Amino acid sequence: MNLKELKKLFVVGLLGLIAFSSQAFVLRDSVTVLEPAEKHVTEIELTIGLLATNHYLKIDLNDSISAVVFDNFLSSLDDNRTFFSKSDIDYFTKYKYQLDDDLKERNVDVAFQIFRIFRERANLRINYIQTLIDGGFDFTKEESIELSDEELPWASTDAEINERWRKLIKSQALSLKLSGKDEAGIKETLANRYERYRKGINQYNSDDVFQFFMNAVAETYDPHTNYFSPISSENFNINMNLSLEGIGARLTQSMDYTVINEVIAGGPAYKSKQLHKDDKIIGVAQGDEDYVDVIGWRLQDVVQLIRGPKGSKVRLQYLKHGEETIVKEVSIIREKINLEDESAKAEMIPISKGNKVYNLGVITIPSFYMNFEDARNGVPDYRSVSRDVQKLIEELQTQNVDGIMIDLRYNGGGALPEAINLTGLFIDQGPVVQVKHSNGRINVQRNRNAGVFYDGPLAVLVNRFSASASEIFSAAIQDYHRGIVIGETTFGKGTVQQMVSYNGMLPDFTERMGNLKLTLSKYYRVSGSSTQNIGVTPDIEFPSAFDAEEFGESSRPNALKWDQIVSSYYQPTQTITDEIIENLRSLYKEDLKVDVDLKNMQKDIAKMKANQERNELSLNLEERKAEQDKNTEESDLQKKLSESAGKIYQEYSTSEEDQKKLREDPYLKEGLRLLAELVK
């Protein structure tokens, strides 16, 4: 992690730069003996074999890969360069080009040696943290902590790292004070936080260490290729169950943080529109009770806190991925997720333009779902997104719909066949997506249904969180010139993964082994361009709070690259022309100048980006509080401006309920304006 990312951690109290200390090391928890297990030899062989033969990339295990594995492994242990010193790194560097040879010999001794040193350093550093906590904090002093974009060097002296740590712990304490804690509460929270972290590190077992290292190997190939230890695999399954009754999110653990791995479509977290992949949960509160600080907690313990009966309230404090300088809060009512919550839904919103009212249908699709079991068993009316959308279109047509918008915001994908079938409702038979496999073979996936089910005006609304199957559908609609794509540039995930169970491969093996998720193939548009890394660029692009460098596939340094293959043969329609798109862009630019909500949203985005680019953060209580109050006042002012602009919406919708919906969702409102113009 470079210091640009590290600067976001200063404010919220992530485990950071730990100072050296000459104090005697006192071990307060029993330490697990760490040595490779015999089963790990078998797991190394399976991992290396699967990566070599089945991964999309054909990479030789050589010194270059060894160097990347080395860096990945150190980053997984000490991402912020907090525990190891420069002398430690100089010592480890002798192994940098040896790891490939060790893996070929099924040997991971070096990884365990490095981890044992890491654990020793962590215990020493946490001893020093407690002395800083005990000493208290002076928030009247005029000083700040630097937030530089340059990569942080490994600390070479005690004085250097001690000063970094003094400011960091003070910043953590100040954040807690601003959240309402008194001095005793601040000290207790920080002390408990780091004692939990100490306990967690001391309880890591050989499977944990093996996972850190083998995942460093797997992620050398791409960010979606991962190794999961047996307990991690179980936790993933536990969180599948959690998603069915709770907040509707799959959680994973990254060292001392509980991280959102996936937001389940239709669930409470999804409906909040606030929690997304890679956000970090740092506090959990039951109902209106006080928050429990969960930094440093084991994943299963955090899961137990978040779980609860249907209808009960849980509040979460979290750090937004890409905006981690601010602690955010969300209140969620737990509920049980069922297929109805996940399914597509439609509504009609009348929009006035000139002297005419246009009936515009909005079909919201949370995911590309499909009941595979019923489909395999030959159930004739099995549920799927394409079947549901077809029925919704029929219902809208009975209401004399003038145009339809497909809302794919926050849709992370799903079943590839459903992306093809959904596209087939709007285009005649022909190719929809191309899939290139690891052996180089290219499959053209086609819509084979003759005719077009809906041939009226069409818009597709996407955002940065639209990924995978959503990108396949929106890209096909765009390539066929069938409709206009509106919103933010999409995520850019154009790859396919499969989970492999090692015990499933070796059913007679008695010990529990891990799983490997690896990338098998890559998606391409019918035009031949990949969606990987670059996503789908809308015809009319809205401002986004999430830059590709901060959030998206391209933010991962080892993500597969964009490329292109030969175009498939397809026949675009003449529904959307360059002239139509230019006209809509001109109208949108005018709306940006006069629409209150769009202007407020642009201000919020600009403020967020300014916070991300700041070079220092005050450690003075009054200055930090003044900044917090200013942000609150600006937010309240924008809310009042938006509410006072109610009559603006009467021009676009006659229903008070619709006016409220459009006021709260400026991008939906603008998308419908443009769709109405397209109908016109």
PDB file of N, CA and C in Angstrom, residues 7-65:
ATOM      1  N   LYS A   7      -2.690   7.343   3.998  1.00  0.00           N
ATOM      2  CA  LYS A   7      -3.163   8.583   4.619  1.00  0.00           C
ATOM      3  C   LYS A   7      -4.613   8.473   5.054  1.00  0.00           C
ATOM      4  N   LYS A   8      -5.376   7.621   4.368  1.00  0.00           N
ATOM      5  CA  LYS A   8      -6.769   7.451   4.736  1.00  0.00           C
ATOM      6  C   LYS A   8      -6.908   6.709   6.048  1.00  0.00           C
ATOM      7  N   LEU A   9      -5.870   5.987   6.404  1.00  0.00           N
ATOM      8  CA  LEU A   9      -5.948   5.197   7.619  1.00  0.00           C
ATOM      9  C   LEU A   9      -5.621   6.027   8.856  1.00  0.00           C
ATOM     10  N   PHE A  10      -4.952   7.156   8.691  1.00  0.00           N
ATOM     11  CA  PHE A  10      -4.537   7.958   9.843  1.00  0.00           C
ATOM     12  C   PHE A  10      -5.737   8.417  10.661  1.00  0.00           C
ATOM     13  N   VAL A  11      -6.798   8.844   9.996  1.00  0.00           N
ATOM     14  CA  VAL A  11      -7.887   9.502  10.688  1.00  0.00           C
ATOM     15  C   VAL A  11      -8.694   8.531  11.521  1.00  0.00           C
ATOM     16  N   VAL A  12      -8.871   7.334  11.028  1.00  0.00           N
ATOM     17  CA  VAL A  12      -9.826   6.421  11.634  1.00  0.00           C
ATOM     18  C   VAL A  12      -9.203   5.430  12.574  1.00  0.00           C
ATOM     19  N   GLY A  13      -7.905   5.420  12.680  1.00  0.00           N
ATOM     20  CA  GLY A  13      -7.276   4.556  13.668  1.00  0.00           C
ATOM     21  C   GLY A  13      -7.038   3.153  13.204  1.00  0.00           C
ATOM     22  N   LEU A  14      -6.645   2.984  11.972  1.00  0.00           N
ATOM     23  CA  LEU A  14      -6.268   1.652  11.548  1.00  0.00           C
ATOM     24  C   LEU A  14      -4.965   1.281  12.237  1.00  0.00           C
ATOM     25  N   LEU A  15      -4.730  -0.015  12.332  1.00  0.00           N
ATOM     26  CA  LEU A  15      -3.463  -0.425  12.922  1.00  0.00           C
ATOM     27  C   LEU A  15      -2.368   0.040  11.992  1.00  0.00           C
ATOM     28  N   GLY A  16      -1.503   0.871  12.462  1.00  0.00           N
ATOM     29  CA  GLY A  16      -0.561   1.529  11.579  1.00  0.00           C
ATOM     30  C   GLY A  16       0.859   1.373  11.973  1.00  0.00           C
ATOM     31  N   LEU A  17       1.559   2.474  11.861  1.00  0.00           N
ATOM     32  CA  LEU A  17       2.998   2.458  12.000  1.00  0.00           C
ATOM     33  C   LEU A  17       3.385   2.238  13.452  1.00  0.00           C
ATOM     34  N   ILE A  18       3.905   1.078  13.746  1.00  0.00           N
ATOM     35  CA  ILE A  18       4.174   0.695  15.125  1.00  0.00           C
ATOM     36  C   ILE A  18       5.626   1.030  15.471  1.00  0.00           C
ATOM     37  N   ALA A  19       5.805   1.704  16.596  1.00  0.00           N
ATOM     38  CA  ALA A  19       7.145   2.167  16.942  1.00  0.00           C
ATOM     39  C   ALA A  19       7.994   1.050  17.521  1.00  0.00           C
ATOM     40  N   PHE A  20       9.269   1.152  17.274  1.00  0.00           N
ATOM     41  CA  PHE A  20      10.215   0.269  17.929  1.00  0.00           C
ATOM     42  C   PHE A  20      10.227   0.559  19.424  1.00  0.00           C
ATOM     43  N   SER A  21      10.568  -0.404  20.210  1.00  0.00           N
ATOM     44  CA  SER A  21      10.656  -0.186  21.642  1.00  0.00           C
ATOM     45  C   SER A  21      11.745  -1.061  22.231  1.00  0.00           C
ATOM     46  N   SER A  22      12.477  -0.499  23.172  1.00  0.00           N
ATOM     47  CA  SER A  22      13.527  -1.267  23.848  1.00  0.00           C
ATOM     48  C   SER A  22      12.997  -1.966  25.079  1.00  0.00           C
ATOM     49  N   GLN A  23      11.658  -1.827  25.318  1.00  0.00           N
ATOM     50  CA  GLN A  23      11.100  -2.463  26.500  1.00  0.00           C
ATOM     51  C   GLN A  23      11.151  -3.980  26.363  1.00  0.00           C
ATOM     52  N   ALA A  24      11.154  -4.637  27.506  1.00  0.00           N
ATOM     53  CA  ALA A  24      11.145  -6.099  27.493  1.00  0.00           C
ATOM     54  C   ALA A  24       9.823  -6.580  26.935  1.00  0.00           C
ATOM     55  N   PHE A  25       9.890  -7.644  26.151  1.00  0.00           N
ATOM     56  CA  PHE A  25       8.696  -8.207  25.537  1.00  0.00           C
ATOM     57  C   PHE A  25       7.960  -9.066  26.557  1.00  0.00           C
ATOM     58  N   VAL A  26       6.680  -8.724  26.786  1.00  0.00           N
ATOM     59  CA  VAL A  26       5.860  -9.493  27.715  1.00  0.00           C
ATOM     60  C   VAL A  26       4.735 -10.130  26.917  1.00  0.00           C
ATOM     61  N   LEU A  27       4.695 -11.429  26.865  1.00  0.00           N
ATOM     62  CA  LEU A  27       3.669 -12.133  26.113  1.00  0.00           C
ATOM     63  C   LEU A  27       2.469 -12.366  27.007  1.00  0.00           C
ATOM     64  N   ARG A  28       1.314 -11.742  26.654  1.00  0.00           N
ATOM     65  CA  ARG A  28       0.153 -11.799  27.526  1.00  0.00           C
ATOM     66  C   ARG A  28      -0.813 -12.915  27.136  1.00  0.00           C
ATOM     67  N   ASP A  29      -0.646 -13.492  25.973  1.00  0.00           N
ATOM     68  CA  ASP A  29      -1.507 -14.576  25.543  1.00  0.00           C
ATOM     69  C   ASP A  29      -0.631 -15.722  25.062  1.00  0.00           C
ATOM     70  N   SER A  30      -1.153 -16.915  25.176  1.00  0.00           N
ATOM     71  CA  SER A  30      -0.393 -18.067  24.712  1.00  0.00           C
ATOM     72  C   SER A  30      -0.171 -17.961  23.214  1.00  0.00           C
ATOM     73  N   VAL A  31       1.004 -18.379  22.772  1.00  0.00           N
ATOM     74  CA  VAL A  31       1.381 -18.257  21.373  1.00  0.00           C
ATOM     75  C   VAL A  31       1.353 -19.638  20.721  1.00  0.00           C
ATOM     76  N   THR A  32       0.679 -19.714  19.582  1.00  0.00           N
ATOM     77  CA  THR A  32       0.602 -20.972  18.851  1.00  0.00           C
ATOM     78  C   THR A  32       1.948 -21.267  18.206  1.00  0.00           C
ATOM     79  N   VAL A  33       2.395 -22.503  18.315  1.00  0.00           N
ATOM     80  CA  VAL A  33       3.623 -22.920  17.645  1.00  0.00           C
ATOM     81  C   VAL A  33       3.350 -22.991  16.148  1.00  0.00           C
ATOM     82  N   LEU A  34       4.177 -22.338  15.366  1.00  0.00           N
ATOM     83  CA  LEU A  34       3.925 -22.238  13.931  1.00  0.00           C
ATOM     84  C   LEU A  34       4.949 -23.013  13.124  1.00  0.00           C
ATOM     85  N   GLU A  35       4.507 -24.098  12.515  1.00  0.00           N
ATOM     86  CA  GLU A  35       5.316 -24.896  11.609  1.00  0.00           C
ATOM     87  C   GLU A  35       4.410 -25.395  10.491  1.00  0.00           C
ATOM     88  N   PRO A  36       4.935 -25.573   9.279  1.00  0.00           N
ATOM     89  CA  PRO A  36       4.100 -26.115   8.197  1.00  0.00           C
ATOM     90  C   PRO A  36       3.562 -27.495   8.564  1.00  0.00           C
ATOM     91  N   ALA A  37       2.335 -27.791   8.114  1.00  0.00           N
ATOM     92  CA  ALA A  37       1.732 -29.106   8.336  1.00  0.00           C
ATOM     93  C   ALA A  37       2.012 -30.016   7.141  1.00  0.00           C
ATOM     94  N   GLU A  38       1.916 -31.304   7.371  1.00  0.00           N
ATOM     95  CA  GLU A  38       2.190 -32.261   6.290  1.00  0.00           C
ATOM     96  C   GLU A  38       1.219 -32.071   5.121  1.00  0.00           C
ATOM     97  N   LYS A  39      -0.041 -31.754   5.428  1.00  0.00           N
ATOM     98  CA  LYS A  39      -1.033 -31.600   4.356  1.00  0.00           C
ATOM     99  C   LYS A  39      -0.706 -30.431   3.434  1.00  0.00           C
ATOM    100  N   HIS A  40       0.080 -29.486   3.932  1.00  0.00           N
ATOM    101  CA  HIS A  40       0.409 -28.326   3.112  1.00  0.00           C
ATOM    102  C   HIS A  40       1.227 -28.714   1.881  1.00  0.00           C
ATOM    103  N   VAL A  41       1.977 -29.791   1.977  1.00  0.00           N
ATOM    104  CA  VAL A  41       2.733 -30.276   0.812  1.00  0.00           C
ATOM    105  C   VAL A  41       1.763 -30.617  -0.320  1.00  0.00           C
ATOM    106  N   THR A  42       0.681 -31.313   0.036  1.00  0.00           N
ATOM    107  CA  THR A  42      -0.328 -31.678  -0.962  1.00  0.00           C
ATOM    108  C   THR A  42      -1.029 -30.435  -1.506  1.00  0.00           C
ATOM    109  N   GLU A  43      -1.333 -29.491  -0.632  1.00  0.00           N
ATOM    110  CA  GLU A  43      -2.029 -28.282  -1.066  1.00  0.00           C
ATOM    111  C   GLU A  43      -1.163 -27.430  -1.990  1.00  0.00           C
ATOM    112  N   ILE A  44       0.131 -27.370  -1.717  1.00  0.00           N
ATOM    113  CA  ILE A  44       1.032 -26.633  -2.616  1.00  0.00           C
ATOM    114  C   ILE A  44       1.003 -27.263  -4.001  1.00  0.00           C
ATOM    115  N   GLU A  45       1.068 -28.576  -4.030  1.00  0.00           N
ATOM    116  CA  GLU A  45       1.081 -29.281  -5.320  1.00  0.00           C
ATOM    117  C   GLU A  45      -0.212 -29.017  -6.098  1.00  0.00           C
ATOM    118  N   LEU A  46      -1.352 -29.060  -5.410  1.00  0.00           N
ATOM    119  CA  LEU A  46      -2.630 -28.804  -6.070  1.00  0.00           C
ATOM    120  C   LEU A  46      -2.712 -27.356  -6.567  1.00  0.00           C
ATOM    121  N   THR A  47      -2.271 -26.423  -5.723  1.00  0.00           N
ATOM    122  CA  THR A  47      -2.344 -25.010  -6.096  1.00  0.00           C
ATOM    123  C   THR A  47      -1.483 -24.704  -7.313  1.00  0.00           C
ATOM    124  N   ILE A  48      -0.247 -25.130  -7.264  1.00  0.00           N
ATOM    125  CA  ILE A  48       0.673 -24.859  -8.376  1.00  0.00           C
ATOM    126  C   ILE A  48       0.187 -25.528  -9.650  1.00  0.00           C
ATOM    127  N   GLY A  49      -0.317 -26.755  -9.513  1.00  0.00           N
ATOM    128  CA  GLY A  49      -0.804 -27.472 -10.687  1.00  0.00           C
ATOM    129  C   GLY A  49      -2.017 -26.798 -11.317  1.00  0.00           C
ATOM    130  N   LEU A  50      -2.990 -26.387 -10.484  1.00  0.00           N
ATOM    131  CA  LEU A  50      -4.190 -25.740 -11.007  1.00  0.00           C
ATOM    132  C   LEU A  50      -3.876 -24.392 -11.656  1.00  0.00           C
ATOM    133  N   LEU A  51      -3.009 -23.624 -11.034  1.00  0.00           N
ATOM    134  CA  LEU A  51      -2.648 -22.326 -11.598  1.00  0.00           C
ATOM    135  C   LEU A  51      -1.940 -22.494 -12.945  1.00  0.00           C
ATOM    136  N   ALA A  52      -1.083 -23.493 -13.029  1.00  0.00           N
ATOM    137  CA  ALA A  52      -0.309 -23.700 -14.256  1.00  0.00           C
ATOM    138  C   ALA A  52      -1.181 -24.183 -15.410  1.00  0.00           C
ATOM    139  N   THR A  53      -2.177 -25.015 -15.111  1.00  0.00           N
ATOM    140  CA  THR A  53      -2.951 -25.643 -16.188  1.00  0.00           C
ATOM    141  C   THR A  53      -4.303 -24.997 -16.450  1.00  0.00           C
ATOM    142  N   ASN A  54      -4.893 -24.355 -15.433  1.00  0.00           N
ATOM    143  CA  ASN A  54      -6.269 -23.888 -15.587  1.00  0.00           C
ATOM    144  C   ASN A  54      -6.449 -22.376 -15.565  1.00  0.00           C
ATOM    145  N   HIS A  55      -5.491 -21.627 -15.010  1.00  0.00           N
ATOM    146  CA  HIS A  55      -5.669 -20.178 -14.967  1.00  0.00           C
ATOM    147  C   HIS A  55      -5.617 -19.591 -16.373  1.00  0.00           C
ATOM    148  N   TYR A  56      -6.365 -18.486 -16.547  1.00  0.00           N
ATOM    149  CA  TYR A  56      -6.435 -17.834 -17.857  1.00  0.00           C
ATOM    150  C   TYR A  56      -5.045 -17.445 -18.357  1.00  0.00           C
ATOM    151  N   LEU A  57      -4.202 -16.961 -17.444  1.00  0.00           N
ATOM    152  CA  LEU A  57      -2.840 -16.600 -17.822  1.00  0.00           C
ATOM    153  C   LEU A  57      -1.928 -17.814 -17.718  1.00  0.00           C
ATOM    154  N   LYS A  58      -1.097 -17.978 -18.667  1.00  0.00           N
ATOM    155  CA  LYS A  58      -0.106 -19.056 -18.625  1.00  0.00           C
ATOM    156  C   LYS A  58       1.231 -18.434 -18.195  1.00  0.00           C
ATOM    157  N   ILE A  59       1.531 -18.563 -16.897  1.00  0.00           N
ATOM    158  CA  ILE A  59       2.715 -17.921 -16.332  1.00  0.00           C
ATOM    159  C   ILE A  59       3.671 -18.984 -15.810  1.00  0.00           C
ATOM    160  N   ASP A  60       4.930 -18.859 -16.167  1.00  0.00           N
ATOM    161  CA  ASP A  60       5.949 -19.767 -15.640  1.00  0.00           C
ATOM    162  C   ASP A  60       6.321 -19.349 -14.224  1.00  0.00           C
ATOM    163  N   LEU A  61       6.485 -20.314 -13.360  1.00  0.00           N
ATOM    164  CA  LEU A  61       6.923 -20.044 -11.994  1.00  0.00           C
ATOM    165  C   LEU A  61       8.431 -19.829 -12.025  1.00  0.00           C
ATOM    166  N   ASN A  62       8.856 -18.556 -12.001  1.00  0.00           N
ATOM    167  CA  ASN A  62      10.270 -18.218 -12.142  1.00  0.00           C
ATOM    168  C   ASN A  62      10.649 -17.132 -11.150  1.00  0.00           C
ATOM    169  N   ASP A  63      11.857 -16.583 -11.305  1.00  0.00           N
ATOM    170  CA  ASP A  63      12.343 -15.573 -10.363  1.00  0.00           C
ATOM    171  C   ASP A  63      11.478 -14.313 -10.366  1.00  0.00           C
ATOM    172  N   SER A  64      10.939 -13.951 -11.534  1.00  0.00           N
ATOM    173  CA  SER A  64      10.082 -12.757 -11.597  1.00  0.00           C
ATOM    174  C   SER A  64       8.827 -12.956 -10.761  1.00  0.00           C
ATOM    175  N   ILE A  65       8.220 -14.131 -10.867  1.00  0.00           N
ATOM    176  CA  ILE A  65       7.040 -14.438 -10.058  1.00  0.00           C
ATOM    177  C   ILE A  65       7.420 -14.507  -8.592  1.00  0.00           C
TER     178      ILE A  65
END
